[in-house]
Structures are given as structure tokens and as C-alpha cells.
Amino acid sequence: MGVNMEKREIGTTGMKVTPLTFGASSLGGVFRSFKEEEGIKAVHTALDRGINFIDVSPYYGHLKAEQVLGKALKGVERERYYLSTKVGRYGKDGVNLWDYSAKRVVESVYESMERLNIDYIDLISVHDIEFADLDLVCRETLPALVELRDKGVVHHVGITNLTLRHFVYVIENVPPGTVETVLSFCHYTLNDDSLVDYLDFFEKNGVGVINASPFAMGLLTERGTPDWHPAPEPLKALCRKAADYCKGKGQRIEKLAIQYSVSNPRIATTLFSTTRVSSVVDNLRWASEPIDEQLLHEIREILKPRWRDTWLNS
């Protein structure tokens, strides 16, 4: 059973992808610890069921996610998937590191390809630009990636971050066509749809939109958030209330969250992350079923007091 949804193009990249795609952050043990073979099986299940875009970063699990994904992709025909990874944000021995210099990001691209067992990267993005000097990103980081694009080492270039206005600043301060995609997270979910305010701008600039974290990094789940989650406590409490309300109706908030996140055709795809085969299967099934509009309305009423309540990244 594959994804029975029409593919959408990411901007003008020519990459036509399923509306729901695989984020490999979980393979770094970012959310929960897991068995490696289980994570590899989750990747294979996603590919076997038609998902054709996988996103990762050297930062996730401080290299671990790329290493595990590299093992999963061994022997998988390269034309079956688009691979997206990132530069600029790293980590070593439990310490987070950032380096957006041209020299480091070029090295990083080649290191990622080695870990992932691939000889080109479909999409390379500058990771979490809210941590960077945005002028350095415009002046140095992106030109270095464009040079790699000109050489065919990477096929497309993008940026990712939490703070939506930063996307606008960078896109307006680099030559047209430099930035082909943006990856935004936690801003097209049941509790926060602020990404829609920017869609006209992205479309006008030919920039494709990737949405990540339909569960708002665990806020919109029955299980709840990991300890490190940066959301304010009142928002966490409200999301727990919403999850309990769904449960009382015999529904799961995860199902509604997935359905909502793939519902906007102007957003090319939404990334979810898991190491569990059952979650891959559930998410794909939910994405192909019609949304319960009444339940959606009721949940949004519950979440209204903290609507679009965001947080600074950490």
C-alpha cells in the first residue's frame, strides 16, 4: 500500500514529493532512545509505502542520525528517494556547536555524503539560521552552497529556521534563485498556522515550502513532550487538554494533527519523524483519510487561548 496522494512540487525545484515525508531526526535518538534495526526498518517501510523524500542533519544525535540513515539507505536504489540534509549546526560529546563559515559548510557536505553512502545531495539547507549571523549566511554560507550546486555536488539549496521573518530577510538579501526552499517547523500545526502569512512571499520568490513537526515536537501527542521541549507551560497544558479531549471522543490527536498538516496544497510536504514502523503506517493511513471537520473545530476552540503561541529555539 503506497501513499495514495498526488505528489506536489517543492517550489520550482522539479522535486515532486508525497505530501507526507520522512524526517530522520528520531534516528539520532533526539526524542526517545530506540533500537537501531527498528529505526532502519521504519525508513524501509516509509520507502516501500511510497514516501520519496527524507530529511536529516549532522546535528541530529550529533552525527548518529546520518550514520543510521546511511546504513538504512545501503542497497536502496538512489532514484527511489530525494535526500535532504543540512549544514551549520553540529554537536560533539553532547555539546551543541555552530559553524556557518564557507570552509566548514563545504567540508560538512562531503562528510554527510560519506556517512549517507551517496554521491550527491538533492537538497542542502543552512540549518536553523536563527542561531547564525544572517548577514554571514547571505554573504558566505549560501554562496558556498551555490558553488557546490553549480558543480552538481548538491542539486538544490535551502534554509531552515523557527523564526519566520528570518526567511524573508535572507531571501531578500541574496540573488534571486539562491534560496530554492524553506523548511519551517512548528508553524503549520493545530495550535499555530503562522506559516500561512508567508506563503504569498515564498510563492512570489519561487521558493518551495517544507513543513516539519506536525506534532509540534510532541505537544500534539497523547504521550506529551520530551523534557527539553521549549514551549511555555500554559501551552503544554492546553495541548494536553486537547489530546485528552480527542481521546474522550475515541480519536487520537496525532491523527488530526497529521491530517491538518497535509491539508494545505500550497505546502509541498510535511515531515514527520519516528523510529517505529507502526507510526509510519498509521501516519500514512491517516494522511489519506478525510479530516473530521467538527473535531478540528472543537480542538481549535480548546487551543484558541494560546493560538500561535511560539517560543524561542534553544
Coordinates of C-alpha atoms in Angstrom, one line a residue:
M1 CA 0.0 0.0 0.0
G2 CA 1.6 3.3 -1.1
V3 CA 0.7 6.9 -0.5
N4 CA -2.5 7.4 -2.5
M5 CA -2.0 11.2 -2.6
E6 CA -0.9 13.3 -5.5
K7 CA 2.7 14.4 -5.4
R8 CA 3.4 18.1 -5.0
E9 CA 6.4 20.0 -6.4
I10 CA 8.7 21.8 -3.9
G11 CA 8.7 25.3 -5.4
T12 CA 10.4 25.2 -8.9
T13 CA 12.9 22.5 -8.0
G14 CA 11.3 19.8 -10.1
M15 CA 11.3 17.6 -7.0
K16 CA 7.8 16.1 -6.8
V17 CA 7.2 14.6 -3.4
T18 CA 4.5 13.0 -1.3
P19 CA 2.6 15.4 1.0
L20 CA 3.9 13.4 4.0
T21 CA 7.6 12.6 4.1
F22 CA 10.2 11.2 6.5
G23 CA 12.2 13.3 8.9
A24 CA 15.1 11.3 10.3
S25 CA 15.8 13.3 13.5
S26 CA 14.4 10.4 15.5
L27 CA 17.2 8.2 14.2
G28 CA 19.6 10.3 16.3
G29 CA 17.6 9.4 19.4
V30 CA 16.5 13.0 19.7
F31 CA 13.1 12.3 21.0
R32 CA 13.5 8.8 22.6
S33 CA 16.1 6.1 22.7
F34 CA 15.5 3.3 20.1
K35 CA 16.9 0.1 18.7
E36 CA 18.9 0.8 15.5
E37 CA 17.4 -2.0 13.5
E38 CA 13.9 -0.8 14.4
G39 CA 14.8 2.7 13.0
I40 CA 16.2 1.2 9.8
K41 CA 13.0 -0.8 9.4
A42 CA 11.0 2.4 9.7
V43 CA 13.0 4.0 6.9
H44 CA 12.4 1.0 4.7
T45 CA 8.7 0.9 5.5
A46 CA 8.4 4.6 4.5
L47 CA 10.1 4.0 1.2
D48 CA 8.2 0.8 0.5
R49 CA 4.9 2.7 1.0
G50 CA 5.8 5.4 -1.4
I51 CA 7.5 8.1 0.6
N52 CA 10.2 9.6 -1.6
F53 CA 11.8 12.4 0.4
I54 CA 14.0 12.0 3.5
D55 CA 15.4 14.9 5.6
V56 CA 18.2 14.6 8.1
S57 CA 21.1 16.7 9.6
P58 CA 24.5 16.1 11.0
Y59 CA 23.2 17.8 14.1
Y60 CA 20.6 15.2 14.9
G61 CA 22.0 12.9 17.5
H62 CA 25.4 14.6 16.8
L63 CA 26.0 12.6 13.6
K64 CA 24.1 9.5 14.7
A65 CA 21.0 10.1 12.6
E66 CA 23.1 10.4 9.4
Q67 CA 25.0 7.3 10.3
V68 CA 21.9 5.2 10.9
L69 CA 20.2 6.6 7.8
G70 CA 23.3 5.8 5.8
K71 CA 23.0 2.1 6.9
A72 CA 19.3 2.1 6.0
L73 CA 20.0 3.5 2.5
K74 CA 22.7 1.0 1.7
G75 CA 21.4 -1.1 -1.2
V76 CA 18.4 1.2 -1.8
E77 CA 18.2 2.4 -5.4
R78 CA 19.1 6.1 -5.4
E79 CA 16.3 7.1 -7.7
R80 CA 13.7 6.0 -5.2
Y81 CA 14.2 9.0 -2.9
Y82 CA 15.3 12.6 -2.6
L83 CA 17.7 13.2 0.2
S84 CA 17.9 16.5 2.2
T85 CA 20.5 17.3 4.8
K86 CA 21.9 20.4 6.4
V87 CA 25.0 22.4 7.3
G88 CA 25.9 25.0 10.0
R89 CA 24.6 23.2 13.2
Y90 CA 26.6 20.4 14.7
G91 CA 27.4 18.8 18.0
K92 CA 30.1 16.7 19.7
D93 CA 30.3 14.9 23.0
G94 CA 26.9 16.2 24.0
V95 CA 27.8 19.9 23.2
N96 CA 26.0 21.8 20.5
L97 CA 28.2 23.6 18.0
W98 CA 27.6 26.1 15.2
D99 CA 29.8 27.0 12.3
Y100 CA 28.4 28.7 9.2
S101 CA 31.7 29.6 7.6
A102 CA 32.2 28.7 3.9
K103 CA 35.1 26.3 4.7
R104 CA 33.2 24.3 7.3
V105 CA 29.9 24.0 5.4
V106 CA 31.7 22.7 2.3
E107 CA 33.6 20.1 4.4
S108 CA 30.3 19.2 6.1
V109 CA 28.6 18.5 2.7
Y110 CA 31.3 15.9 1.8
E111 CA 31.2 14.4 5.3
S112 CA 27.5 14.0 5.1
M113 CA 27.7 12.3 1.7
E114 CA 30.2 9.8 3.1
R115 CA 28.0 9.0 6.2
L116 CA 24.9 8.7 4.0
N117 CA 26.6 6.5 1.3
I118 CA 25.5 8.8 -1.5
D119 CA 27.4 10.7 -4.2
Y120 CA 25.2 13.8 -4.4
I121 CA 22.7 15.6 -2.2
D122 CA 19.3 16.6 -3.6
L123 CA 18.7 19.4 -1.1
I124 CA 21.2 21.1 1.2
S125 CA 19.9 23.6 3.7
V126 CA 21.5 26.0 6.1
H127 CA 20.3 24.7 9.4
D128 CA 18.5 26.9 12.0
I129 CA 19.6 30.3 10.7
E130 CA 18.1 31.9 13.9
F131 CA 21.4 30.9 15.5
A132 CA 23.5 32.5 12.8
D133 CA 24.6 35.9 11.8
L134 CA 22.1 36.3 9.0
D135 CA 24.5 38.6 7.0
L136 CA 27.1 35.9 7.2
V137 CA 24.6 33.4 5.9
C138 CA 23.8 35.7 2.9
R139 CA 27.4 36.7 2.3
E140 CA 29.3 33.5 2.9
T141 CA 27.3 30.3 3.7
L142 CA 24.8 30.4 0.8
P143 CA 27.4 31.4 -1.9
A144 CA 29.5 28.4 -0.8
L145 CA 26.5 26.1 -1.3
V146 CA 25.5 27.7 -4.6
E147 CA 29.1 26.9 -5.8
L148 CA 28.5 23.3 -4.9
R149 CA 25.2 23.4 -6.7
D150 CA 27.0 24.7 -9.8
K151 CA 29.3 21.7 -9.6
G152 CA 26.4 19.3 -9.3
V153 CA 27.5 18.1 -5.8
V154 CA 24.2 19.3 -4.5
H155 CA 21.1 19.9 -6.6
H156 CA 19.2 22.4 -4.6
V157 CA 19.8 24.9 -1.8
G158 CA 17.5 25.9 1.1
I159 CA 17.3 27.4 4.6
T160 CA 15.6 26.2 7.7
N161 CA 14.6 28.0 10.9
L162 CA 12.0 28.6 13.6
T163 CA 11.7 32.4 13.3
L164 CA 9.6 33.0 10.1
R165 CA 10.7 36.6 9.5
H166 CA 14.3 35.5 9.1
F167 CA 13.4 33.7 6.0
V168 CA 12.3 36.9 4.4
Y169 CA 15.4 38.8 5.4
V170 CA 17.7 36.2 3.8
I171 CA 15.7 35.7 0.6
E172 CA 15.6 39.5 0.1
N173 CA 19.4 39.8 0.7
V174 CA 20.7 37.2 -1.7
P175 CA 20.5 37.0 -5.6
P176 CA 17.1 35.6 -6.9
G177 CA 17.2 31.8 -7.2
T178 CA 19.8 31.4 -4.4
V179 CA 17.3 30.0 -1.9
E180 CA 15.0 27.4 -3.6
T181 CA 13.3 26.0 -0.4
V182 CA 12.5 26.9 3.1
L183 CA 11.9 24.3 5.9
S184 CA 9.8 25.7 8.7
F185 CA 8.8 23.8 11.8
C186 CA 6.0 24.0 14.3
H187 CA 4.3 26.8 12.3
Y188 CA 1.7 24.8 10.5
T189 CA 0.1 22.7 13.2
L190 CA -3.2 22.5 15.1
N191 CA -2.0 25.2 17.5
D192 CA -0.1 27.5 15.2
D193 CA -0.6 28.2 11.5
S194 CA 1.5 31.4 11.2
L195 CA 3.3 29.9 8.2
V196 CA 0.3 30.8 6.0
D197 CA 1.1 34.5 6.5
Y198 CA 4.3 34.0 4.5
L199 CA 3.1 31.7 1.6
D200 CA 2.5 34.6 -0.8
F201 CA 6.0 35.9 -0.3
F202 CA 7.5 32.4 -0.8
E203 CA 5.5 31.8 -4.0
K204 CA 6.3 35.3 -5.4
N205 CA 10.0 34.4 -4.9
G206 CA 9.7 30.9 -6.4
V207 CA 10.6 29.3 -3.0
G208 CA 9.1 25.9 -2.1
V209 CA 7.8 25.3 1.4
I210 CA 8.5 22.3 3.5
N211 CA 6.7 22.0 6.8
A212 CA 8.1 20.0 9.7
S213 CA 6.9 18.7 13.0
P214 CA 3.1 18.2 12.6
F215 CA 3.0 17.2 16.3
A216 CA 4.9 20.4 17.3
M217 CA 7.8 18.3 18.7
G218 CA 5.5 16.2 20.9
L219 CA 3.0 18.9 22.0
L220 CA 0.2 17.3 19.9
T221 CA 0.6 13.8 21.1
E222 CA -1.0 11.6 23.8
R223 CA 2.5 10.8 25.1
G224 CA 3.3 14.5 25.5
T225 CA 6.5 16.5 25.2
P226 CA 10.1 15.4 25.9
D227 CA 11.7 17.1 29.0
W228 CA 13.7 19.6 26.9
H229 CA 10.7 20.9 25.0
P230 CA 10.9 24.8 24.9
A231 CA 7.2 25.5 24.8
P232 CA 5.7 27.6 27.7
E233 CA 3.9 25.6 30.4
P234 CA 0.4 27.1 29.7
L235 CA 0.7 25.9 26.0
K236 CA 1.8 22.4 27.1
A237 CA -1.2 22.2 29.5
L238 CA -3.6 23.3 26.8
C239 CA -2.2 20.8 24.3
R240 CA -2.6 18.0 27.0
K241 CA -6.2 19.1 27.4
A242 CA -6.8 18.9 23.6
A243 CA -5.2 15.4 23.4
D244 CA -7.4 14.2 26.3
Y245 CA -10.5 15.7 24.6
C246 CA -9.7 13.7 21.4
K247 CA -9.2 10.6 23.4
G248 CA -12.6 11.1 25.1
K249 CA -14.1 11.2 21.6
G250 CA -12.4 7.9 20.7
Q251 CA -9.9 9.7 18.4
R252 CA -6.2 10.4 18.6
I253 CA -4.9 13.9 18.4
E254 CA -2.0 12.6 16.3
K255 CA -4.4 11.7 13.5
L256 CA -6.0 15.1 13.4
A257 CA -2.5 16.8 13.6
I258 CA -1.2 14.8 10.6
Q259 CA -4.4 15.4 8.6
Y260 CA -4.3 19.1 9.2
S261 CA -0.6 19.4 8.4
V262 CA -1.0 17.9 4.9
S263 CA -4.3 19.7 4.1
N264 CA -2.8 22.8 2.5
P265 CA -1.8 22.2 -1.1
R266 CA 0.5 25.3 -1.1
I267 CA 2.8 23.5 1.3
A268 CA 4.7 20.9 -0.7
T269 CA 5.2 18.4 2.1
T270 CA 5.2 17.8 5.8
L271 CA 8.0 15.9 7.6
F272 CA 7.2 13.5 10.4
S273 CA 9.8 11.6 12.4
T274 CA 9.6 8.2 14.0
T275 CA 11.7 5.1 14.6
R276 CA 8.5 2.9 14.8
V277 CA 7.2 1.0 11.8
S278 CA 3.7 1.2 13.3
S279 CA 3.8 5.0 13.3
V280 CA 4.9 5.2 9.7
V281 CA 1.9 3.0 8.8
D282 CA -0.5 5.0 10.9
N283 CA 0.6 8.4 9.7
L284 CA 0.3 7.4 6.1
R285 CA -3.1 5.9 6.6
W286 CA -4.4 9.0 8.5
A287 CA -3.0 11.3 5.8
S288 CA -5.1 9.6 3.2
E289 CA -8.3 9.8 5.1
P290 CA -10.7 12.8 5.2
I291 CA -10.4 15.1 8.2
D292 CA -13.1 15.3 10.8
E293 CA -14.0 19.0 10.4
Q294 CA -16.2 19.0 13.5
L295 CA -13.4 17.6 15.7
L296 CA -11.0 20.1 14.1
H297 CA -13.2 23.0 15.0
E298 CA -13.6 21.7 18.6
I299 CA -9.9 21.2 19.1
R300 CA -9.1 24.7 17.7
E301 CA -11.5 26.2 20.2
I302 CA -9.7 24.5 23.0
L303 CA -6.3 25.7 21.7
K304 CA -7.5 29.2 21.0
P305 CA -6.3 30.9 24.2
R306 CA -2.7 30.1 23.2
W307 CA -3.2 30.3 19.4
R308 CA 0.1 30.9 17.6
D309 CA 1.9 30.9 20.9
T310 CA 5.5 30.2 20.0
W311 CA 8.9 30.1 21.8
L312 CA 12.5 30.9 21.2
N313 CA 14.5 28.0 19.9
S314 CA 17.0 26.5 22.3

